[in-house]
Amino acid sequence: MSEFDLVIRNAHCATAADVFDADIGIKDGRIVALAQGLKSAEGTEEIDAAGRWVLPGGIDGHCHLDQPMNDGSKMADDFLSGTRSAACGGTTTVLPFACQFKGQSLRDAVEDYHRRAKGKASIDYTFHLIVSDPTPDVLNRELPELIKEGYTSFKIYMTYDDLKLNDREVIDVLAVARDHGAMVMVHAENTDCIAWLTERLLKAGHTAPRFHAQSRPMLVEREATHRAISFAELVDVPILIVHVSGREAIEQIRWAQGNGLRIYGETCPQYLFLTADDLGLDDEHDHSHGAKCICSPPPRDKANQQVVWDGLESGVFQVFSSDHAPFTFEGPEGKYAAGADASFDKIPNGVPGLETRLPLLFSHGVLTGRIDICQFVALTSTNVAKMYGLYPKKGSIAIGADADLTIWDTGLDRVIRNADLHHNVDYTPYEGIPVSAWPTLTLSRGKTVWANGQYHGQAGHGQFLHCELPTPARPKSRGQKP
Amino acid sequence: MSEFDLVIRNAHCATAADVFDADIGIKDGRIVALAQGLKSAEGTEEIDAAGRWVLPGGIDGHCHLDQPMNDGSKMADDFLSGTRSAACGGTTTVLPFACQFKGQSLRDAVEDYHRRAKGKASIDYTFHLIVSDPTPDVLNRELPELIKEGYTSFKIYMTYDDLKLNDREVIDVLAVARDHGAMVMVHAENTDCIAWLTERLLKAGHTAPRFHAQSRPMLVEREATHRAISFAELVDVPILIVHVSGREAIEQIRWAQGNGLRIYGETCPQYLFLTADDLGLDDEHDHSHGAKCICSPPPRDKANQQVVWDGLESGVFQVFSSDHAPFTFEGPEGKYAAGADASFDKIPNGVPGLETRLPLLFSHGVLTGRIDICQFVALTSTNVAKMYGLYPKKGSIAIGADADLTIWDTGLDRVIRNADLHHNVDYTPYEGIPVSAWPTLTLSRGKTVWANGQYHGQAGHGQFLHCELPTPARPKSRGQKP
Amino acid sequence: MSEFDLVIRNAHCATAADVFDADIGIKDGRIVALAQGLKSAEGTEEIDAAGRWVLPGGIDGHCHLDQPMNDGSKMADDFLSGTRSAACGGTTTVLPFACQFKGQSLRDAVEDYHRRAKGKASIDYTFHLIVSDPTPDVLNRELPELIKEGYTSFKIYMTYDDLKLNDREVIDVLAVARDHGAMVMVHAENTDCIAWLTERLLKAGHTAPRFHAQSRPMLVEREATHRAISFAELVDVPILIVHVSGREAIEQIRWAQGNGLRIYGETCPQYLFLTADDLGLDDEHDHSHGAKCICSPPPRDKANQQVVWDGLESGVFQVFSSDHAPFTFEGPEGKYAAGADASFDKIPNGVPGLETRLPLLFSHGVLTGRIDICQFVALTSTNVAKMYGLYPKKGSIAIGADADLTIWDTGLDRVIRNADLHHNVDYTPYEGIPVSAWPTLTLSRGKTVWANGQYHGQAGHGQFLHCELPTPARPKSRGQKP
Amino acid sequence: MSEFDLVIRNAHCATAADVFDADIGIKDGRIVALAQGLKSAEGTEEIDAAGRWVLPGGIDGHCHLDQPMNDGSKMADDFLSGTRSAACGGTTTVLPFACQFKGQSLRDAVEDYHRRAKGKASIDYTFHLIVSDPTPDVLNRELPELIKEGYTSFKIYMTYDDLKLNDREVIDVLAVARDHGAMVMVHAENTDCIAWLTERLLKAGHTAPRFHAQSRPMLVEREATHRAISFAELVDVPILIVHVSGREAIEQIRWAQGNGLRIYGETCPQYLFLTADDLGLDDEHDHSHGAKCICSPPPRDKANQQVVWDGLESGVFQVFSSDHAPFTFEGPEGKYAAGADASFDKIPNGVPGLETRLPLLFSHGVLTGRIDICQFVALTSTNVAKMYGLYPKKGSIAIGADADLTIWDTGLDRVIRNADLHHNVDYTPYEGIPVSAWPTLTLSRGKTVWANGQYHGQAGHGQFLHCELPTPARPKSRGQKP
């Protein structure tokens, strides 16, 4: 029996801290050796990566796949197409959401979601729990039990009628997270401000997609961010503010971090590559193509984009995710379902981005010198693994880790075209944006899922991951400890 | 010939990003293999590290050894005792200073310093250049030449009569650094404020050591920090603010980082473990034992210590150094040379700390949970190597890196005693502080220099390191680009 | 007929901007002449103020008198004793609250409150409206009508079960204020945080008065302050944050003011003269004397007191009020009603302070040099008048203004004793605090209500004041204008 | 003998705090009575101000008149034309500068300046002392003596080769101010940054006026502002930062004010009405008309203008001055002396503005609602008087004050034209800006100096004012007190 199933030769590796050249020895889906001139038995499969970056596979810590919706809309990507698209863009682990409906038990939501995933995923996955109905039973029994079983991260919403928690519920969920060591992701927007603005806009006949941005100005996100931070300080528990869109929210997070609180931040491609102007896109037929870019919080402006880039560079953000929300544009369940006259508040929120996340950041972040290769790995893989209890199985090129790896082509002269992507969505908001880097090979536990422009994944190869408790970088906060 | 000279078995390794278990194969002083169950030829030397942390050797980015002094004072540690002390505390690379006197050429200073180091160091070393006289020849010829030769970091002083640069000189040195890619360390205190306060204190008869702290209040450091940041913004070049002591200076650095500037920060053990009260230490004989803790900036108070800890946790600081300044207490060149009546402004500035730096931070930072093991490695080794162009040769446990390694004992029940230390200084300011961690083994390029409480170093083993250009984590600033 | 009813000779006058010496001619209760050597007909009443400050009478913009309570507690001061106490301390106008109960119409609350005031007040008064149930009828009809009738300021609560508004209700009330020009006072504390902490404290058996402060830490106030500011920005309307207690809330207000928002601030004597330690006051009998100092937000610590002083000096605060809440200590409706075992959450909130407000600030603010005499007048009278639409009838020494005046003794050697006060409360939290200034004379529209230590007021002399729209100092905000 | 020399009837008066309607009785140049229906002897001169604002005459706390220049340039306005222009724009007191040359005694500078003023001024005036050579004799003898004689304010420069002080000199001058109660005005720009940038710009051939702005970017002013604040904190003395131009400097001042320091701020019309674009103005002949707008700090951009407006509204600034610097455009000593090819660094710095200061702020500040009438009076008159020890003689409409008054026309439809102004400068940078308010009458100590578009001033009417110690609004700082 050979010592290795696969050896990647001459890998120019980067981790979240290091850059080194080595041969990578892989056995049973795991990295078991890193060495110069690694000896291997004859017949061992070999890949030559000479001249190329070899990186830990991407981990998308925030994406939506086949998530049942209350409002009749339907996600175009299930675990089959979603993991396919992810793999083709260099992502080897996805973390979608098991979403509790009001009145539903979390257990039901989890079991339903397992059924949806079963046999479909071509890369590994786990679930965050969306807690929308924190009954005493959920707080006192279900959550603690599920945490023990490996569901160690929750997401809570401060807006959206069918999902939002009130302040007391937020505090109660955070208290459970603190007592049991779980990580809470917070969608921070003030729901009453949005409702008030929306009413006024609609009353004034301002229904076009571009008014979506006006219905959720920066202050709406800033306020909720400050509030969420205050609750985390009260309870003395770390939280992650997701999809942070611009300066005012970033200032709140920086303030908290500077005051010794463990507040983490995530941002997404839409806040680096889109602006509110994209919501006003017209075409010759009608005025609704802006609907393609509707997501919440909305993209801001160029100045805010720069501040988000600065936040990536300076360490305000720990995680860079896609927030992939696969709603089609055309079709009866799509963003354009109501046609050109649709009111912005009725258009499904979210943009697709699983497959483009890594190439966009690599091309416009690493290759421009804005962030270095180690920051790229940290933001897209290592930190995500630590944040959600997947480390050290996932998130690095290290002895013992799963052989989830990507080999990158750089120096490309491409633009993003939806026709080239592998999701089931009929558009990408990034259409036409140039990228100079793309994975040439993606390995999931040593198996090729994407190579040379071809998808090789197998439905069912992907395994569900039971998460450990999170171990994000910074420890002890200094909040209230009543 | 064996594949390895040495194998460390069952190493529980940490890098600045990762934690993994592996056997480490070392050949010709470098790490050449990391694997589980590494096969080695019979007779290969083996060390079993089971149950222990194995970390990259410490890099002390800021220490003074055998530095010629203008004022008649003399450093007690030369490269022999200095590197010995460093090695016994887990440090495998030191970066002391080749100091230009006014009127001297930098080349002379460098050559003199090489003579002092030659044949003495037991671990590797390189030099920062202290630029005290930036003549046109220094700026236009010497510095560019020396940078090319591997002297890629300078230190400049905004105070101390024999070293300080005026504002224009600071700007000119930063401009050279920008044009040639070097890193500038800045000692930031306003010299005129200090002089004004000192005159008033002395006039009032306030000469005891504790008045040293009053002569350099926080605002003195805050102002110079803001000014240095402004010059770096003007020139558009990264800088490192060294030995940052407390809140007001940290706020300036955080402000700069939050505005997209590449401003780095260093702090030191004296700002975590000493306070201004330590300058007022009395004993039964006289009132001058406070002199032992005189350094600049001075230690502040407990609240500032907490803010410095927070800065380590939250990433304001990239580097944790000793600023080892080996002046004895007793003796004709010591801090107590002038006896109990010495005026604070005549007492040599600086405290020893090469050997205690890592154990103090490991014990009170990592083992208390304030920072995690990866942050420890980053702050004490990896970031230092990147900041000063020693990476990837130094600073990590990675294929191709030098086998500069430490194996740690934890769970100890010790206190720091100067009697146990290996420097030539007759006191430590940390006397009596408990530590629960200490290296049990230190390897310099695969050679044992410290093991089981015994020093095994050999004078002359240590090599001078030609530095590459720095590659600190964050890139592009947004400063003025005239 | 004489030109003047009364002439005050040799008055050393201060207004919010000016200091001048003049004779003051008063006719029909108003100031009609200011001059040097004012000629008056024989027999005109004259008062010689030589050597004394003559100031506009105090306006207490925030006090509770005879306010019906939901919980069975009862206020000890009605309009008779309340205005008496106010007058004896130099206050000539009070602004208590017509409080709407849930389910009640505002009109009913106002009419009930008029009945309570009628024939009792010895100085002038008007009402703020406490809006606790903003039904559509209240928002669309009652408030606009009442504003037109001269009730131009509201108070809203973000905590207290029987009064608090939810976020949407806050926004709706602010929108009415914006549309009709009214001023909204906000009690900013996060009610859910308080409830969560209180539950945990009580569960742990922590019921003593000192735990009141722990149940409402600074973050609770900071969060609600930020939220209220955000709503004001959303709606684009000025608001006044009342009874601000310390640094973190002040920082929010300063941030808003620095960003061009019209956010005003009020603080009170309890945040200058009490600390949380006062809630832990014991005496020989039991542990409940701390109950005397229970108010919300709670007093903080010495460092926060200093920041509040700084805020008064630097202009963060526009208004200095008493928040007089006249609950007795003894008696069946008092703070001690439940005896030594009372739980902190059952003790009526608030402290008395109508009579001591001005002497405390004059003695410890003006005479210590912390604020100047013009700031004193602005904070205690002029700004209050402008904030609530009473200016120029009230709030200054100017031609045409009501002759509401105080003449001050300074250089006194007194301490505050409840025995010397004229309210109906059986204690003062300021017992024993020295004061060196006290009014020697108070005039209400030219009539003496307090002179030489004797109360001369007449029930019914005080008139209800219909308020104009507010005209506080700073104009145009830059908030959202949808 | 009549009781009054002059009565202004039906005056709609505003002070820094109050608005009231009164008749104003004036005798011997002072306000002696304010009353409704003031009785006056037959034959007393009367002016009917019905329907018009009557305000305290403007005090221009920062203007240059007939100041001897080192560099051969010459000011076009002396005390004759300067005070004429001031009076025609509603200003009744000017504070130009007695400027010490290096090597000169302050006494000489003062005496020379008295000679220049003597017999020329038509309105009252006093001098600030520009300290450019703080020798021990100046610090220890001249300044204390001059302060006692009524020269209680100094100006110091942190840039300009012939005027600038180094850091120690700044501290020494501040220490004198502290010991003797004087006020120090600081021109805050970092001189070395400017020199470094200027050298690089000139080397690159960038000599046009618009590069003036690039040679003094915001950071240059921000740094020096922070440094000046730090020195004031060190010495524990209030200072006034003059001609503040934008956000970054304002943030420093706000920070200081929020930390309890007595740091005052002044801004000028050029930072409200000009931008850096105005330095790039071309005309058909050449590219040098931008020279007209060269001043230091330079005008910034629209966003900074807004922040300056916000600072006026929110109280960051206490003083609004013209910084009138009367250099002509044409002529051998003018800004255009070197023609179209002049290098920006050779063009005299400064813009004229004595006459337009008040109408611009009244029209664009008061009448737009940005600031209220009381703020206008405070910023342009009362605060200036208090800041420089002229209060209560100057700065208000109050009993005993000098009858320096303006009566305003509003609702005008005018634009500023240099042809209409009364200075000796051949341009105004505000040419073409609309104004809707202008004084219709200006009184200096009861004498008409400007009425109905005609100048009535008399050379020599203006008196030199010996200043008291300053009494600006806020007291006690919390700085270092060594």
mmCIF file of N, CA, C and O in Angstrom, chain A residues 282-335:
data_model
loop_
_atom_site.group_PDB
_atom_site.id
_atom_site.type_symbol
_atom_site.label_atom_id
_atom_site.label_comp_id
_atom_site.label_asym_id
_atom_site.label_seq_id
_atom_site.Cartn_x
_atom_site.Cartn_y
_atom_site.Cartn_z
ATOM 1 N N ASP A 282 -31.111 50.545 -15.966
ATOM 2 C CA ASP A 282 -32.228 50.443 -16.909
ATOM 3 C C ASP A 282 -31.766 49.638 -18.109
ATOM 4 O O ASP A 282 -30.597 49.437 -18.325
ATOM 5 N N ASP A 283 -32.687 49.174 -18.874
ATOM 6 C CA ASP A 283 -32.325 48.714 -20.217
ATOM 7 C C ASP A 283 -33.400 49.201 -21.163
ATOM 8 O O ASP A 283 -34.275 49.975 -20.785
ATOM 9 N N GLU A 284 -33.332 48.773 -22.398
ATOM 10 C CA GLU A 284 -34.229 49.375 -23.375
ATOM 11 C C GLU A 284 -35.693 49.025 -23.098
ATOM 12 O O GLU A 284 -36.594 49.745 -23.480
ATOM 13 N N HIS A 285 -35.942 47.919 -22.443
ATOM 14 C CA HIS A 285 -37.321 47.452 -22.261
ATOM 15 C C HIS A 285 -38.007 48.076 -21.055
ATOM 16 O O HIS A 285 -39.118 48.545 -21.131
ATOM 17 N N ASP A 286 -37.319 48.038 -19.944
ATOM 18 C CA ASP A 286 -38.008 48.518 -18.746
ATOM 19 C C ASP A 286 -36.974 48.952 -17.710
ATOM 20 O O ASP A 286 -35.797 49.041 -17.988
ATOM 21 N N HIS A 287 -37.456 49.235 -16.565
ATOM 22 C CA HIS A 287 -36.613 49.836 -15.542
ATOM 23 C C HIS A 287 -36.351 48.888 -14.378
ATOM 24 O O HIS A 287 -36.102 49.316 -13.276
ATOM 25 N N SER A 288 -36.414 47.616 -14.655
ATOM 26 C CA SER A 288 -36.360 46.688 -13.541
ATOM 27 C C SER A 288 -35.111 45.849 -13.468
ATOM 28 O O SER A 288 -35.018 44.977 -12.620
ATOM 29 N N HIS A 289 -34.164 46.085 -14.338
ATOM 30 C CA HIS A 289 -32.965 45.273 -14.232
ATOM 31 C C HIS A 289 -32.192 45.548 -12.960
ATOM 32 O O HIS A 289 -31.408 44.729 -12.508
ATOM 33 N N GLY A 290 -32.439 46.711 -12.377
ATOM 34 C CA GLY A 290 -31.852 47.002 -11.074
ATOM 35 C C GLY A 290 -32.241 45.972 -10.032
ATOM 36 O O GLY A 290 -31.530 45.779 -9.046
ATOM 37 N N ALA A 291 -33.366 45.312 -10.236
ATOM 38 C CA ALA A 291 -33.823 44.285 -9.297
ATOM 39 C C ALA A 291 -32.775 43.207 -9.093
ATOM 40 O O ALA A 291 -32.705 42.583 -8.037
ATOM 41 N N LYS A 292 -31.955 42.996 -10.109
ATOM 42 C CA LYS A 292 -30.908 41.965 -9.996
ATOM 43 C C LYS A 292 -29.946 42.239 -8.848
ATOM 44 O O LYS A 292 -29.324 41.316 -8.337
ATOM 45 N N CYS A 293 -29.801 43.477 -8.509
ATOM 46 C CA CYS A 293 -28.806 43.845 -7.488
ATOM 47 C C CYS A 293 -29.423 44.155 -6.134
ATOM 48 O O CYS A 293 -28.748 44.624 -5.219
ATOM 49 N N ILE A 294 -30.724 43.897 -6.011
ATOM 50 C CA ILE A 294 -31.367 44.152 -4.728
ATOM 51 C C ILE A 294 -30.909 43.131 -3.694
ATOM 52 O O ILE A 294 -31.082 41.927 -3.878
ATOM 53 N N CYS A 295 -30.313 43.613 -2.651
ATOM 54 C CA CYS A 295 -29.953 42.781 -1.506
ATOM 55 C C CYS A 295 -29.910 43.698 -0.292
ATOM 56 O O CYS A 295 -29.951 44.914 -0.432
ATOM 57 N N SER A 296 -29.842 43.109 0.876
ATOM 58 C CA SER A 296 -29.906 43.919 2.095
ATOM 59 C C SER A 296 -28.801 43.516 3.058
ATOM 60 O O SER A 296 -28.652 42.329 3.323
ATOM 61 N N PRO A 297 -28.078 44.483 3.635
ATOM 62 C CA PRO A 297 -28.125 45.901 3.290
ATOM 63 C C PRO A 297 -27.813 46.121 1.822
ATOM 64 O O PRO A 297 -27.147 45.284 1.209
ATOM 65 N N PRO A 298 -28.272 47.232 1.279
ATOM 66 C CA PRO A 298 -28.012 47.508 -0.131
ATOM 67 C C PRO A 298 -26.568 47.940 -0.357
ATOM 68 O O PRO A 298 -25.921 48.448 0.562
ATOM 69 N N PRO A 299 -26.050 47.746 -1.565
ATOM 70 C CA PRO A 299 -24.753 48.336 -1.893
ATOM 71 C C PRO A 299 -24.838 49.848 -1.694
ATOM 72 O O PRO A 299 -25.901 50.445 -1.879
ATOM 73 N N ARG A 300 -23.714 50.457 -1.313
ATOM 74 C CA ARG A 300 -23.697 51.903 -1.029
ATOM 75 C C ARG A 300 -23.070 52.665 -2.200
ATOM 76 O O ARG A 300 -23.491 52.509 -3.305
ATOM 77 N N ASP A 301 -22.022 53.420 -1.934
ATOM 78 C CA ASP A 301 -21.399 54.183 -3.012
ATOM 79 C C ASP A 301 -19.897 53.900 -3.067
ATOM 80 O O ASP A 301 -19.379 53.083 -2.309
ATOM 81 N N LYS A 302 -19.199 54.568 -3.967
ATOM 82 C CA LYS A 302 -17.771 54.307 -4.170
ATOM 83 C C LYS A 302 -16.963 54.577 -2.898
ATOM 84 O O LYS A 302 -16.014 53.857 -2.586
ATOM 85 N N ALA A 303 -17.322 55.648 -2.203
ATOM 86 C CA ALA A 303 -16.568 55.981 -0.987
ATOM 87 C C ALA A 303 -16.719 54.870 0.044
ATOM 88 O O ALA A 303 -15.768 54.495 0.727
ATOM 89 N N ASN A 304 -17.916 54.333 0.153
ATOM 90 C CA ASN A 304 -18.115 53.227 1.090
ATOM 91 C C ASN A 304 -17.384 51.967 0.631
ATOM 92 O O ASN A 304 -16.871 51.218 1.462
ATOM 93 N N GLN A 305 -17.360 51.716 -0.661
ATOM 94 C CA GLN A 305 -16.567 50.583 -1.159
ATOM 95 C C GLN A 305 -15.126 50.670 -0.669
ATOM 96 O O GLN A 305 -14.541 49.688 -0.207
ATOM 97 N N GLN A 306 -14.564 51.872 -0.757
ATOM 98 C CA GLN A 306 -13.179 52.035 -0.334
ATOM 99 C C GLN A 306 -13.018 51.737 1.153
ATOM 100 O O GLN A 306 -12.039 51.122 1.578
ATOM 101 N N VAL A 307 -13.978 52.171 1.939
ATOM 102 C CA VAL A 307 -13.892 51.922 3.378
ATOM 103 C C VAL A 307 -14.015 50.425 3.667
ATOM 104 O O VAL A 307 -13.383 49.904 4.593
ATOM 105 N N VAL A 308 -14.806 49.719 2.873
ATOM 106 C CA VAL A 308 -14.906 48.266 3.048
ATOM 107 C C VAL A 308 -13.570 47.613 2.680
ATOM 108 O O VAL A 308 -13.078 46.722 3.396
ATOM 109 N N TRP A 309 -12.980 48.045 1.586
ATOM 110 C CA TRP A 309 -11.637 47.541 1.249
ATOM 111 C C TRP A 309 -10.654 47.808 2.382
ATOM 112 O O TRP A 309 -9.875 46.927 2.768
ATOM 113 N N ASP A 310 -10.688 49.026 2.894
ATOM 114 C CA ASP A 310 -9.792 49.348 4.010
ATOM 115 C C ASP A 310 -10.038 48.416 5.201
ATOM 116 O O ASP A 310 -9.101 48.023 5.896
ATOM 117 N N GLY A 311 -11.291 48.106 5.442
ATOM 118 C CA GLY A 311 -11.622 47.215 6.549
ATOM 119 C C GLY A 311 -11.085 45.807 6.337
ATOM 120 O O GLY A 311 -10.663 45.135 7.285
ATOM 121 N N LEU A 312 -11.087 45.362 5.092
ATOM 122 C CA LEU A 312 -10.481 44.057 4.792
ATOM 123 C C LEU A 312 -8.980 44.104 5.042
ATOM 124 O O LEU A 312 -8.399 43.181 5.629
ATOM 125 N N GLU A 313 -8.369 45.174 4.601
ATOM 126 C CA GLU A 313 -6.921 45.295 4.740
ATOM 127 C C GLU A 313 -6.477 45.418 6.195
ATOM 128 O O GLU A 313 -5.467 44.859 6.587
ATOM 129 N N SER A 314 -7.243 46.202 6.961
ATOM 130 C CA SER A 314 -6.766 46.551 8.298
ATOM 131 C C SER A 314 -7.274 45.604 9.380
ATOM 132 O O SER A 314 -6.941 45.775 10.544
ATOM 133 N N GLY A 315 -8.052 44.608 8.992
ATOM 134 C CA GLY A 315 -8.404 43.594 9.969
ATOM 135 C C GLY A 315 -9.709 43.818 10.701
ATOM 136 O O GLY A 315 -10.006 43.113 11.667
ATOM 137 N N VAL A 316 -10.510 44.789 10.277
ATOM 138 C CA VAL A 316 -11.836 44.926 10.883
ATOM 139 C C VAL A 316 -12.679 43.679 10.589
ATOM 140 O O VAL A 316 -13.407 43.185 11.448
ATOM 141 N N PHE A 317 -12.534 43.188 9.386
ATOM 142 C CA PHE A 317 -13.295 42.004 8.976
ATOM 143 C C PHE A 317 -12.461 40.740 9.162
ATOM 144 O O PHE A 317 -11.267 40.715 8.851
ATOM 145 N N GLN A 318 -13.110 39.699 9.617
ATOM 146 C CA GLN A 318 -12.468 38.395 9.739
ATOM 147 C C GLN A 318 -12.896 37.453 8.622
ATOM 148 O O GLN A 318 -12.180 36.504 8.304
ATOM 149 N N VAL A 319 -14.062 37.728 8.033
ATOM 150 C CA VAL A 319 -14.681 36.755 7.144
ATOM 151 C C VAL A 319 -15.198 37.458 5.891
ATOM 152 O O VAL A 319 -15.786 38.534 5.966
ATOM 153 N N PHE A 320 -14.970 36.817 4.762
ATOM 154 C CA PHE A 320 -15.471 37.307 3.471
ATOM 155 C C PHE A 320 -16.331 36.206 2.862
ATOM 156 O O PHE A 320 -15.827 35.143 2.510
ATOM 157 N N SER A 321 -17.618 36.454 2.785
ATOM 158 C CA SER A 321 -18.569 35.430 2.339
ATOM 159 C C SER A 321 -19.342 35.907 1.128
ATOM 160 O O SER A 321 -19.277 37.086 0.766
ATOM 161 N N SER A 322 -20.091 34.997 0.522
ATOM 162 C CA SER A 322 -20.861 35.402 -0.660
ATOM 163 C C SER A 322 -22.264 35.894 -0.324
ATOM 164 O O SER A 322 -22.827 36.697 -1.026
ATOM 165 N N ASP A 323 -22.841 35.383 0.766
ATOM 166 C CA ASP A 323 -24.281 35.571 1.009
ATOM 167 C C ASP A 323 -25.082 35.202 -0.244
ATOM 168 O O ASP A 323 -26.094 35.848 -0.574
ATOM 169 N N HIS A 324 -24.631 34.164 -0.911
ATOM 170 C CA HIS A 324 -25.315 33.645 -2.105
ATOM 171 C C HIS A 324 -26.808 33.447 -1.827
ATOM 172 O O HIS A 324 -27.188 32.698 -0.935
ATOM 173 N N ALA A 325 -27.622 34.159 -2.587
ATOM 174 C CA ALA A 325 -29.079 34.019 -2.439
ATOM 175 C C ALA A 325 -29.648 33.806 -3.838
ATOM 176 O O ALA A 325 -29.836 34.758 -4.600
ATOM 177 N N PRO A 326 -29.876 32.562 -4.203
ATOM 178 C CA PRO A 326 -30.101 32.207 -5.616
ATOM 179 C C PRO A 326 -31.543 32.394 -6.075
ATOM 180 O O PRO A 326 -32.261 31.417 -6.268
ATOM 181 N N PHE A 327 -31.930 33.642 -6.246
ATOM 182 C CA PHE A 327 -33.225 33.917 -6.875
ATOM 183 C C PHE A 327 -32.987 34.263 -8.339
ATOM 184 O O PHE A 327 -32.100 35.042 -8.660
ATOM 185 N N THR A 328 -33.779 33.665 -9.202
ATOM 186 C CA THR A 328 -33.633 33.986 -10.623
ATOM 187 C C THR A 328 -34.203 35.371 -10.919
ATOM 188 O O THR A 328 -34.921 35.948 -10.095
ATOM 189 N N PHE A 329 -33.862 35.889 -12.069
ATOM 190 C CA PHE A 329 -34.461 37.151 -12.509
ATOM 191 C C PHE A 329 -35.774 36.848 -13.223
ATOM 192 O O PHE A 329 -36.830 37.334 -12.826
ATOM 193 N N GLU A 330 -35.721 36.011 -14.231
ATOM 194 C CA GLU A 330 -36.929 35.637 -14.967
ATOM 195 C C GLU A 330 -37.664 34.532 -14.208
ATOM 196 O O GLU A 330 -37.162 33.977 -13.250
ATOM 197 N N GLY A 331 -38.853 34.229 -14.688
ATOM 198 C CA GLY A 331 -39.573 33.087 -14.136
ATOM 199 C C GLY A 331 -40.553 33.492 -13.060
ATOM 200 O O GLY A 331 -40.459 34.579 -12.475
ATOM 201 N N PRO A 332 -41.486 32.621 -12.787
ATOM 202 C CA PRO A 332 -42.602 32.960 -11.900
ATOM 203 C C PRO A 332 -42.173 33.174 -10.456
ATOM 204 O O PRO A 332 -42.882 33.787 -9.683
ATOM 205 N N GLU A 333 -41.016 32.665 -10.082
ATOM 206 C CA GLU A 333 -40.548 32.889 -8.716
ATOM 207 C C GLU A 333 -39.347 33.838 -8.696
ATOM 208 O O GLU A 333 -38.666 33.953 -7.684
ATOM 209 N N GLY A 334 -39.112 34.490 -9.818
ATOM 210 C CA GLY A 334 -37.909 35.308 -9.931
ATOM 211 C C GLY A 334 -38.124 36.749 -9.507
ATOM 212 O O GLY A 334 -39.236 37.175 -9.162
ATOM 213 N N LYS A 335 -37.049 37.486 -9.536
ATOM 214 C CA LYS A 335 -37.073 38.879 -9.117
ATOM 215 C C LYS A 335 -37.924 39.730 -10.063
ATOM 216 O O LYS A 335 -38.415 40.790 -9.686
#
